[in-house]
Short mmCIF file of N, CA and C in Angstrom, two decimals:
data_model
loop_
_atom_site.label_atom_id
_atom_site.label_comp_id
_atom_site.label_asym_id
_atom_site.label_seq_id
_atom_site.Cartn_x
_atom_site.Cartn_y
_atom_site.Cartn_z
N UNK U 446 -44.99 -12.06 -26.76
CA UNK U 446 -44.13 -10.92 -26.72
C UNK U 446 -42.86 -11.27 -25.96
N UNK U 447 -41.74 -10.95 -26.57
CA UNK U 447 -40.44 -11.25 -25.97
C UNK U 447 -40.00 -10.11 -25.08
N UNK U 448 -39.51 -10.45 -23.93
CA UNK U 448 -39.01 -9.42 -23.01
C UNK U 448 -37.49 -9.45 -23.01
N UNK U 449 -36.89 -8.28 -23.11
CA UNK U 449 -35.44 -8.18 -23.14
C UNK U 449 -34.94 -7.81 -21.75
N UNK U 450 -33.95 -8.57 -21.31
CA UNK U 450 -33.33 -8.24 -20.04
C UNK U 450 -32.42 -7.03 -20.22
N UNK U 451 -32.55 -6.09 -19.32
CA UNK U 451 -31.74 -4.88 -19.38
C UNK U 451 -30.77 -4.90 -18.21
N UNK U 452 -29.50 -4.77 -18.52
CA UNK U 452 -28.49 -4.71 -17.47
C UNK U 452 -28.38 -3.26 -16.99
N UNK U 453 -29.06 -2.97 -15.89
CA UNK U 453 -29.09 -1.60 -15.38
C UNK U 453 -27.73 -1.15 -14.89
N UNK U 454 -26.91 -2.09 -14.42
CA UNK U 454 -25.58 -1.73 -13.93
C UNK U 454 -24.72 -1.22 -15.09
N UNK U 455 -24.74 -1.93 -16.20
CA UNK U 455 -23.95 -1.52 -17.36
C UNK U 455 -24.45 -0.17 -17.89
N UNK U 456 -25.76 0.00 -17.90
CA UNK U 456 -26.34 1.23 -18.43
C UNK U 456 -26.30 2.41 -17.45
N UNK U 457 -25.85 2.18 -16.24
CA UNK U 457 -25.86 3.23 -15.22
C UNK U 457 -24.75 4.26 -15.39
N UNK U 458 -23.74 3.92 -16.16
CA UNK U 458 -22.63 4.84 -16.33
C UNK U 458 -21.67 4.85 -15.15
N UNK U 459 -21.80 3.90 -14.25
CA UNK U 459 -20.92 3.83 -13.09
C UNK U 459 -19.52 3.38 -13.51
N UNK U 460 -18.53 4.07 -12.99
CA UNK U 460 -17.14 3.69 -13.19
C UNK U 460 -16.71 2.92 -11.94
N UNK U 461 -16.31 1.66 -12.11
CA UNK U 461 -15.88 0.85 -10.98
C UNK U 461 -14.37 0.97 -10.81
N UNK U 462 -13.97 1.32 -9.61
CA UNK U 462 -12.55 1.41 -9.27
C UNK U 462 -12.24 0.28 -8.29
N UNK U 463 -11.40 -0.65 -8.73
CA UNK U 463 -11.03 -1.80 -7.93
C UNK U 463 -9.64 -1.55 -7.35
N UNK U 464 -9.58 -1.15 -6.09
CA UNK U 464 -8.30 -0.84 -5.45
C UNK U 464 -7.39 -2.06 -5.32
N UNK U 465 -7.98 -3.24 -5.38
CA UNK U 465 -7.18 -4.46 -5.32
C UNK U 465 -6.20 -4.54 -6.50
N UNK U 466 -6.56 -3.96 -7.63
CA UNK U 466 -5.68 -3.98 -8.79
C UNK U 466 -4.37 -3.25 -8.53
N UNK U 467 -4.35 -2.38 -7.53
CA UNK U 467 -3.16 -1.61 -7.20
C UNK U 467 -2.38 -2.20 -6.03
N UNK U 468 -2.83 -3.35 -5.55
CA UNK U 468 -2.15 -4.01 -4.42
C UNK U 468 -0.73 -4.39 -4.86
N UNK U 469 0.26 -4.15 -4.02
CA UNK U 469 1.64 -4.44 -4.42
C UNK U 469 1.87 -5.93 -4.66
N UNK U 470 2.62 -6.22 -5.70
CA UNK U 470 2.97 -7.61 -6.00
C UNK U 470 4.15 -8.04 -5.14
N UNK U 471 4.29 -9.33 -4.94
CA UNK U 471 5.41 -9.88 -4.19
C UNK U 471 5.05 -10.17 -2.75
N UNK U 472 5.82 -11.07 -2.17
CA UNK U 472 5.63 -11.44 -0.76
C UNK U 472 6.15 -10.34 0.15
N UNK U 473 5.64 -10.32 1.36
CA UNK U 473 6.11 -9.40 2.39
C UNK U 473 6.98 -10.17 3.37
N UNK U 474 8.16 -9.65 3.63
CA UNK U 474 9.06 -10.27 4.61
C UNK U 474 9.60 -9.18 5.53
N UNK U 475 9.85 -9.59 6.77
CA UNK U 475 10.37 -8.65 7.76
C UNK U 475 11.86 -8.86 7.97
N UNK U 476 12.55 -7.76 8.17
CA UNK U 476 13.93 -7.78 8.65
C UNK U 476 13.88 -7.11 10.01
N UNK U 477 14.07 -7.91 11.07
CA UNK U 477 13.95 -7.40 12.44
C UNK U 477 15.34 -7.12 13.00
N UNK U 478 15.61 -5.88 13.26
CA UNK U 478 16.93 -5.47 13.78
C UNK U 478 17.16 -6.01 15.19
N UNK U 479 16.11 -6.40 15.88
CA UNK U 479 16.29 -6.93 17.24
C UNK U 479 17.26 -8.11 17.27
N UNK U 480 17.33 -8.84 16.18
CA UNK U 480 18.21 -10.01 16.11
C UNK U 480 19.69 -9.64 16.09
N UNK U 481 19.99 -8.35 15.98
CA UNK U 481 21.38 -7.89 15.86
C UNK U 481 21.78 -6.98 17.02
N UNK U 482 20.98 -6.94 18.06
CA UNK U 482 21.25 -6.06 19.19
C UNK U 482 22.21 -6.69 20.19
N UNK U 483 23.05 -5.87 20.76
CA UNK U 483 23.94 -6.29 21.84
C UNK U 483 23.14 -6.27 23.14
N UNK U 484 23.06 -7.41 23.79
CA UNK U 484 22.30 -7.60 25.03
C UNK U 484 20.84 -7.16 24.88
N UNK U 485 20.33 -7.24 23.68
CA UNK U 485 18.93 -6.92 23.42
C UNK U 485 18.57 -5.46 23.59
N UNK U 486 19.60 -4.58 23.67
CA UNK U 486 19.32 -3.17 23.96
C UNK U 486 19.87 -2.17 22.96
N UNK U 487 21.11 -2.39 22.54
CA UNK U 487 21.75 -1.39 21.68
C UNK U 487 22.37 -2.05 20.46
N UNK U 488 22.61 -1.24 19.47
CA UNK U 488 23.21 -1.72 18.23
C UNK U 488 24.66 -1.26 18.19
N UNK U 489 25.55 -2.21 18.04
CA UNK U 489 26.97 -1.88 17.90
C UNK U 489 27.29 -1.83 16.41
N UNK U 490 27.80 -0.71 15.94
CA UNK U 490 28.01 -0.50 14.52
C UNK U 490 28.89 -1.57 13.89
N UNK U 491 30.05 -1.83 14.48
CA UNK U 491 31.00 -2.78 13.88
C UNK U 491 30.37 -4.17 13.76
N UNK U 492 29.75 -4.64 14.84
CA UNK U 492 29.12 -5.97 14.83
C UNK U 492 27.97 -6.03 13.83
N UNK U 493 27.20 -4.96 13.75
CA UNK U 493 26.06 -4.92 12.83
C UNK U 493 26.53 -4.96 11.39
N UNK U 494 27.54 -4.17 11.08
CA UNK U 494 28.08 -4.16 9.71
C UNK U 494 28.62 -5.55 9.33
N UNK U 495 29.30 -6.19 10.25
CA UNK U 495 29.84 -7.53 9.98
C UNK U 495 28.70 -8.52 9.72
N UNK U 496 27.67 -8.45 10.54
CA UNK U 496 26.53 -9.36 10.38
C UNK U 496 25.83 -9.13 9.05
N UNK U 497 25.66 -7.88 8.66
CA UNK U 497 24.98 -7.58 7.40
C UNK U 497 25.78 -8.08 6.20
N UNK U 498 27.09 -8.02 6.28
CA UNK U 498 27.94 -8.52 5.19
C UNK U 498 27.77 -10.02 5.00
N UNK U 499 27.46 -10.72 6.07
CA UNK U 499 27.36 -12.19 6.02
C UNK U 499 25.98 -12.69 5.57
N UNK U 500 25.03 -11.80 5.42
CA UNK U 500 23.67 -12.20 5.02
C UNK U 500 23.63 -12.46 3.52
N UNK U 501 22.91 -13.52 3.13
CA UNK U 501 22.64 -13.79 1.72
C UNK U 501 21.43 -12.94 1.32
N UNK U 502 21.67 -11.76 0.82
CA UNK U 502 20.61 -10.81 0.50
C UNK U 502 19.74 -11.27 -0.67
N UNK U 503 20.21 -12.25 -1.41
CA UNK U 503 19.42 -12.77 -2.54
C UNK U 503 18.10 -13.39 -2.08
N UNK U 504 17.99 -13.76 -0.81
CA UNK U 504 16.73 -14.32 -0.30
C UNK U 504 15.61 -13.27 -0.31
N UNK U 505 15.96 -12.01 -0.44
CA UNK U 505 14.97 -10.93 -0.48
C UNK U 505 14.61 -10.53 -1.90
N UNK U 506 15.09 -11.27 -2.88
CA UNK U 506 14.83 -10.94 -4.28
C UNK U 506 13.32 -10.90 -4.54
N UNK U 507 12.88 -9.79 -5.14
CA UNK U 507 11.48 -9.57 -5.52
C UNK U 507 10.50 -9.61 -4.34
N UNK U 508 10.99 -9.35 -3.15
CA UNK U 508 10.14 -9.31 -1.95
C UNK U 508 9.93 -7.85 -1.55
N UNK U 509 8.87 -7.62 -0.81
CA UNK U 509 8.63 -6.34 -0.16
C UNK U 509 9.24 -6.45 1.24
N UNK U 510 10.35 -5.79 1.44
CA UNK U 510 11.10 -5.91 2.69
C UNK U 510 10.66 -4.82 3.67
N UNK U 511 10.22 -5.26 4.84
CA UNK U 511 9.77 -4.35 5.88
C UNK U 511 10.79 -4.39 7.01
N UNK U 512 11.46 -3.27 7.23
CA UNK U 512 12.51 -3.20 8.25
C UNK U 512 11.88 -2.70 9.54
N UNK U 513 12.02 -3.48 10.60
CA UNK U 513 11.44 -3.14 11.90
C UNK U 513 12.43 -3.46 13.01
N UNK U 514 12.11 -2.99 14.18
CA UNK U 514 12.76 -3.45 15.41
C UNK U 514 11.63 -3.72 16.38
N UNK U 515 11.42 -4.97 16.71
CA UNK U 515 10.24 -5.38 17.47
C UNK U 515 10.41 -5.24 18.98
N UNK U 516 11.52 -4.68 19.42
CA UNK U 516 11.73 -4.42 20.84
C UNK U 516 12.16 -2.96 21.01
N UNK U 517 11.97 -2.45 22.22
CA UNK U 517 12.47 -1.11 22.52
C UNK U 517 13.98 -1.18 22.60
N UNK U 518 14.64 -0.42 21.77
CA UNK U 518 16.10 -0.45 21.73
C UNK U 518 16.61 0.92 21.30
N UNK U 519 17.86 1.13 21.55
CA UNK U 519 18.52 2.36 21.12
C UNK U 519 19.08 2.10 19.73
N UNK U 520 18.45 2.72 18.73
CA UNK U 520 18.86 2.50 17.34
C UNK U 520 19.23 3.82 16.68
N UNK U 521 20.38 3.88 16.06
CA UNK U 521 20.69 5.07 15.27
C UNK U 521 19.91 5.03 13.96
N UNK U 522 19.60 6.20 13.42
CA UNK U 522 18.83 6.26 12.17
C UNK U 522 19.53 5.52 11.03
N UNK U 523 20.84 5.53 11.03
CA UNK U 523 21.57 4.91 9.94
C UNK U 523 21.38 3.40 9.89
N UNK U 524 20.92 2.79 10.99
CA UNK U 524 20.76 1.33 11.00
C UNK U 524 19.74 0.87 9.94
N UNK U 525 18.64 1.61 9.82
CA UNK U 525 17.64 1.28 8.81
C UNK U 525 18.18 1.53 7.40
N UNK U 526 18.93 2.62 7.28
CA UNK U 526 19.51 2.98 5.99
C UNK U 526 20.53 1.93 5.54
N UNK U 527 21.28 1.39 6.47
CA UNK U 527 22.30 0.39 6.13
C UNK U 527 21.64 -0.90 5.64
N UNK U 528 20.57 -1.31 6.29
CA UNK U 528 19.83 -2.49 5.83
C UNK U 528 19.30 -2.23 4.43
N UNK U 529 18.73 -1.05 4.20
CA UNK U 529 18.20 -0.70 2.88
C UNK U 529 19.29 -0.71 1.82
N UNK U 530 20.47 -0.25 2.17
CA UNK U 530 21.57 -0.21 1.20
C UNK U 530 21.96 -1.62 0.76
N UNK U 531 21.97 -2.56 1.69
CA UNK U 531 22.29 -3.95 1.33
C UNK U 531 21.16 -4.60 0.53
N UNK U 532 19.92 -4.29 0.88
CA UNK U 532 18.77 -4.97 0.26
C UNK U 532 18.35 -4.38 -1.08
N UNK U 533 18.73 -3.14 -1.35
CA UNK U 533 18.26 -2.46 -2.56
C UNK U 533 18.49 -3.23 -3.86
N UNK U 534 19.63 -3.86 -4.06
CA UNK U 534 19.80 -4.59 -5.33
C UNK U 534 18.86 -5.80 -5.49
N UNK U 535 18.20 -6.20 -4.42
CA UNK U 535 17.41 -7.43 -4.47
C UNK U 535 15.91 -7.20 -4.26
N UNK U 536 15.55 -6.44 -3.25
CA UNK U 536 14.15 -6.31 -2.86
C UNK U 536 13.34 -5.50 -3.87
N UNK U 537 12.09 -5.88 -4.02
CA UNK U 537 11.15 -5.16 -4.89
C UNK U 537 10.85 -3.78 -4.29
N UNK U 538 10.59 -3.76 -3.00
CA UNK U 538 10.34 -2.52 -2.27
C UNK U 538 10.94 -2.66 -0.87
N UNK U 539 11.35 -1.54 -0.32
CA UNK U 539 11.92 -1.54 1.03
C UNK U 539 11.21 -0.45 1.81
N UNK U 540 10.79 -0.79 3.03
CA UNK U 540 10.03 0.16 3.83
C UNK U 540 10.40 -0.02 5.29
N UNK U 541 10.57 1.08 5.99
CA UNK U 541 10.83 1.01 7.42
C UNK U 541 9.48 1.12 8.13
N UNK U 542 8.98 0.01 8.59
CA UNK U 542 7.69 -0.04 9.26
C UNK U 542 6.97 -1.33 8.97
N UNK U 543 5.77 -1.46 9.54
CA UNK U 543 5.01 -2.70 9.39
C UNK U 543 4.21 -2.72 8.09
N UNK U 544 3.57 -3.84 7.84
CA UNK U 544 2.85 -4.04 6.57
C UNK U 544 1.69 -3.07 6.40
N UNK U 545 0.93 -2.83 7.46
CA UNK U 545 -0.21 -1.92 7.35
C UNK U 545 0.24 -0.50 6.99
N UNK U 546 1.32 -0.06 7.62
CA UNK U 546 1.84 1.28 7.33
C UNK U 546 2.39 1.33 5.91
N UNK U 547 3.05 0.26 5.49
CA UNK U 547 3.56 0.18 4.11
C UNK U 547 2.40 0.28 3.11
N UNK U 548 1.34 -0.49 3.34
CA UNK U 548 0.21 -0.49 2.42
C UNK U 548 -0.46 0.88 2.35
N UNK U 549 -0.59 1.54 3.48
CA UNK U 549 -1.17 2.90 3.47
C UNK U 549 -0.30 3.85 2.65
N UNK U 550 1.01 3.79 2.86
CA UNK U 550 1.93 4.66 2.09
C UNK U 550 1.89 4.30 0.61
N UNK U 551 1.82 3.01 0.31
CA UNK U 551 1.77 2.55 -1.08
C UNK U 551 0.53 3.11 -1.79
N UNK U 552 -0.64 2.97 -1.14
CA UNK U 552 -1.87 3.46 -1.77
C UNK U 552 -1.89 4.98 -1.87
N UNK U 553 -1.34 5.67 -0.88
CA UNK U 553 -1.24 7.13 -0.99
C UNK U 553 -0.45 7.51 -2.23
N UNK U 554 0.64 6.81 -2.47
CA UNK U 554 1.48 7.10 -3.64
C UNK U 554 0.73 6.79 -4.94
N UNK U 555 0.09 5.63 -5.00
CA UNK U 555 -0.66 5.24 -6.20
C UNK U 555 -1.76 6.25 -6.51
N UNK U 556 -2.55 6.59 -5.50
CA UNK U 556 -3.68 7.49 -5.70
C UNK U 556 -3.21 8.89 -6.09
N UNK U 557 -2.09 9.32 -5.54
CA UNK U 557 -1.57 10.66 -5.89
C UNK U 557 -1.15 10.75 -7.35
N UNK U 558 -0.97 9.61 -8.01
CA UNK U 558 -0.57 9.59 -9.41
C UNK U 558 -1.77 9.53 -10.36
N UNK U 559 -2.97 9.37 -9.82
CA UNK U 559 -4.16 9.40 -10.65
C UNK U 559 -4.33 10.80 -11.23
N UNK U 560 -5.02 10.89 -12.36
CA UNK U 560 -5.29 12.17 -13.00
C UNK U 560 -6.74 12.55 -12.70
N UNK U 561 -6.92 13.68 -12.07
CA UNK U 561 -8.27 14.11 -11.67
C UNK U 561 -9.22 14.20 -12.86
N UNK U 562 -8.68 14.61 -14.02
CA UNK U 562 -9.55 14.77 -15.19
C UNK U 562 -10.16 13.43 -15.64
N UNK U 563 -9.52 12.31 -15.30
CA UNK U 563 -10.07 11.00 -15.66
C UNK U 563 -11.35 10.68 -14.87
N UNK U 564 -11.58 11.41 -13.78
CA UNK U 564 -12.70 11.12 -12.90
C UNK U 564 -13.70 12.27 -12.81
N UNK U 565 -13.46 13.33 -13.56
CA UNK U 565 -14.30 14.52 -13.48
C UNK U 565 -15.75 14.21 -13.85
N UNK U 566 -16.65 14.62 -12.98
CA UNK U 566 -18.11 14.50 -13.17
C UNK U 566 -18.58 13.07 -13.42
N UNK U 567 -17.87 12.11 -12.89
CA UNK U 567 -18.25 10.70 -13.07
C UNK U 567 -18.90 10.15 -11.80
N UNK U 568 -19.75 9.15 -12.02
CA UNK U 568 -20.32 8.37 -10.93
C UNK U 568 -19.40 7.18 -10.73
N UNK U 569 -18.93 6.99 -9.50
CA UNK U 569 -17.94 5.95 -9.27
C UNK U 569 -18.34 5.02 -8.13
N UNK U 570 -17.92 3.78 -8.27
CA UNK U 570 -18.07 2.79 -7.22
C UNK U 570 -16.67 2.33 -6.83
N UNK U 571 -16.34 2.51 -5.55
CA UNK U 571 -15.11 1.91 -5.04
C UNK U 571 -15.47 0.48 -4.66
N UNK U 572 -14.95 -0.46 -5.44
CA UNK U 572 -15.29 -1.87 -5.28
C UNK U 572 -14.92 -2.34 -3.88
N UNK U 573 -15.85 -3.04 -3.26
CA UNK U 573 -15.65 -3.43 -1.86
C UNK U 573 -15.10 -4.82 -1.64
N UNK U 574 -15.50 -5.77 -2.43
CA UNK U 574 -15.06 -7.15 -2.20
C UNK U 574 -13.74 -7.39 -2.92
N UNK U 575 -12.80 -7.96 -2.20
CA UNK U 575 -11.52 -8.29 -2.83
C UNK U 575 -10.91 -9.48 -2.11
N UNK U 576 -10.01 -10.14 -2.79
CA UNK U 576 -9.33 -11.30 -2.20
C UNK U 576 -8.17 -10.86 -1.32
N UNK U 577 -7.59 -9.70 -1.64
CA UNK U 577 -6.46 -9.18 -0.87
C UNK U 577 -6.98 -8.13 0.10
N UNK U 578 -6.30 -8.00 1.21
CA UNK U 578 -6.73 -7.08 2.26
C UNK U 578 -6.33 -5.64 1.94
N UNK U 579 -7.15 -4.97 1.14
CA UNK U 579 -6.93 -3.56 0.85
C UNK U 579 -7.27 -2.79 2.13
N UNK U 580 -6.34 -1.98 2.62
CA UNK U 580 -6.59 -1.29 3.91
C UNK U 580 -7.66 -0.21 3.80
N UNK U 581 -8.34 0.02 4.91
CA UNK U 581 -9.36 1.08 4.97
C UNK U 581 -8.75 2.43 4.58
N UNK U 582 -7.49 2.63 4.92
CA UNK U 582 -6.82 3.90 4.59
C UNK U 582 -6.80 4.15 3.09
N UNK U 583 -6.76 3.10 2.28
CA UNK U 583 -6.75 3.26 0.83
C UNK U 583 -8.09 3.80 0.35
N UNK U 584 -9.18 3.31 0.92
CA UNK U 584 -10.51 3.81 0.55
C UNK U 584 -10.68 5.26 0.99
N UNK U 585 -10.18 5.57 2.18
CA UNK U 585 -10.24 6.94 2.68
C UNK U 585 -9.47 7.89 1.76
N UNK U 586 -8.27 7.49 1.36
CA UNK U 586 -7.46 8.31 0.45
C UNK U 586 -8.14 8.47 -0.91
N UNK U 587 -8.77 7.41 -1.39
CA UNK U 587 -9.45 7.47 -2.68
C UNK U 587 -10.62 8.46 -2.64
N UNK U 588 -11.41 8.42 -1.58
CA UNK U 588 -12.53 9.35 -1.45
C UNK U 588 -12.02 10.78 -1.36
N UNK U 589 -10.98 11.00 -0.58
CA UNK U 589 -10.42 12.34 -0.45
C UNK U 589 -9.93 12.86 -1.80
N UNK U 590 -9.33 12.01 -2.60
CA UNK U 590 -8.85 12.41 -3.92
C UNK U 590 -10.00 12.65 -4.90
N UNK U 591 -10.99 11.76 -4.90
CA UNK U 591 -12.05 11.80 -5.90
C UNK U 591 -13.16 12.81 -5.62
N UNK U 592 -13.47 13.07 -4.38
CA UNK U 592 -14.62 13.89 -4.04
C UNK U 592 -14.63 15.27 -4.70
N UNK U 593 -13.51 15.98 -4.80
CA UNK U 593 -13.57 17.30 -5.43
C UNK U 593 -13.98 17.28 -6.91
N UNK U 594 -13.86 16.14 -7.58
CA UNK U 594 -14.17 16.09 -9.01
C UNK U 594 -15.34 15.17 -9.36
N UNK U 595 -15.70 14.29 -8.47
CA UNK U 595 -16.72 13.27 -8.76
C UNK U 595 -18.13 13.84 -8.74
N UNK U 596 -18.98 13.21 -9.53
CA UNK U 596 -20.42 13.50 -9.47
C UNK U 596 -21.00 12.76 -8.26
N UNK U 597 -20.58 11.50 -8.08
CA UNK U 597 -21.00 10.72 -6.92
C UNK U 597 -20.00 9.59 -6.69
N UNK U 598 -19.96 9.16 -5.45
CA UNK U 598 -19.07 8.06 -5.06
C UNK U 598 -19.89 7.07 -4.23
N UNK U 599 -19.78 5.81 -4.59
CA UNK U 599 -20.44 4.73 -3.87
C UNK U 599 -19.40 3.72 -3.43
N UNK U 600 -19.77 2.88 -2.48
CA UNK U 600 -18.90 1.79 -2.04
C UNK U 600 -19.67 0.49 -2.18
N UNK U 601 -18.96 -0.55 -2.57
CA UNK U 601 -19.55 -1.89 -2.66
C UNK U 601 -19.39 -2.48 -4.03
N UNK U 602 -20.43 -3.13 -4.48
CA UNK U 602 -20.48 -3.72 -5.82
C UNK U 602 -21.51 -2.94 -6.62
N UNK U 603 -21.32 -2.82 -7.94
CA UNK U 603 -22.26 -2.02 -8.73
C UNK U 603 -23.73 -2.41 -8.54
N UNK U 604 -23.99 -3.67 -8.21
CA UNK U 604 -25.38 -4.11 -8.04
C UNK U 604 -25.91 -3.83 -6.63
N UNK U 605 -25.04 -3.47 -5.71
CA UNK U 605 -25.44 -3.21 -4.33
C UNK U 605 -24.44 -2.25 -3.70
N UNK U 606 -24.78 -0.98 -3.70
CA UNK U 606 -23.83 0.02 -3.25
C UNK U 606 -24.33 0.81 -2.04
N UNK U 607 -23.38 1.39 -1.35
CA UNK U 607 -23.66 2.31 -0.25
C UNK U 607 -23.23 3.69 -0.72
N UNK U 608 -24.12 4.66 -0.70
CA UNK U 608 -23.74 6.00 -1.15
C UNK U 608 -22.75 6.64 -0.15
N UNK U 609 -21.68 7.22 -0.68
CA UNK U 609 -20.67 7.88 0.14
C UNK U 609 -20.73 9.39 -0.07
N UNK U 610 -20.86 9.81 -1.32
CA UNK U 610 -20.85 11.24 -1.64
C UNK U 610 -21.68 11.49 -2.89
N UNK U 611 -22.40 12.60 -2.87
CA UNK U 611 -23.10 13.05 -4.08
C UNK U 611 -22.97 14.56 -4.15
N UNK U 612 -22.51 15.03 -5.31
CA UNK U 612 -22.34 16.47 -5.52
C UNK U 612 -23.70 17.16 -5.42
N UNK U 613 -23.73 18.25 -4.70
CA UNK U 613 -24.97 19.01 -4.59
C UNK U 613 -25.29 19.66 -5.93
N UNK U 614 -26.56 19.65 -6.27
CA UNK U 614 -27.03 20.26 -7.52
C UNK U 614 -27.04 21.78 -7.35
N UNK U 615 -26.60 22.46 -8.38
CA UNK U 615 -26.68 23.92 -8.36
C UNK U 615 -28.13 24.35 -8.49
N UNK U 616 -28.52 25.33 -7.74
CA UNK U 616 -29.91 25.80 -7.78
C UNK U 616 -30.02 27.04 -8.64
#
């Protein structure tokens, strides 16, 4: 008698969501305003504008540009805007803040564009293993988005999951 192997994962009806697929493309580079401060404390508008004009902005082509100031300094709000104005024709994305904050904002935006009806009454696995560092905030945002419509949510790999949420059965 021949025995047929049954793939229980395929037959389970689980929808696997791989958040790594939504990871932003391109390298991450920092633009640190501290390098343009007068005496390491304040930003002089005229000097800053002159320095920005002399930068080869093409080096930021297709990069995710993160604008920061790594020291305590007196910075006007327009300083970040001015850097963004110069970088916009070149950079893939521009963000004022560090990489972790950028990734959280990126995933919030991506998840907010999902359609709830695509996930209604489905059993889902938020895939856990990835080559890129998907932030914990992305998984938190995904659960918050999916829970109102999902039948159940798991974390991990389809063959080995941790239950996160299961809709209560109506009595």
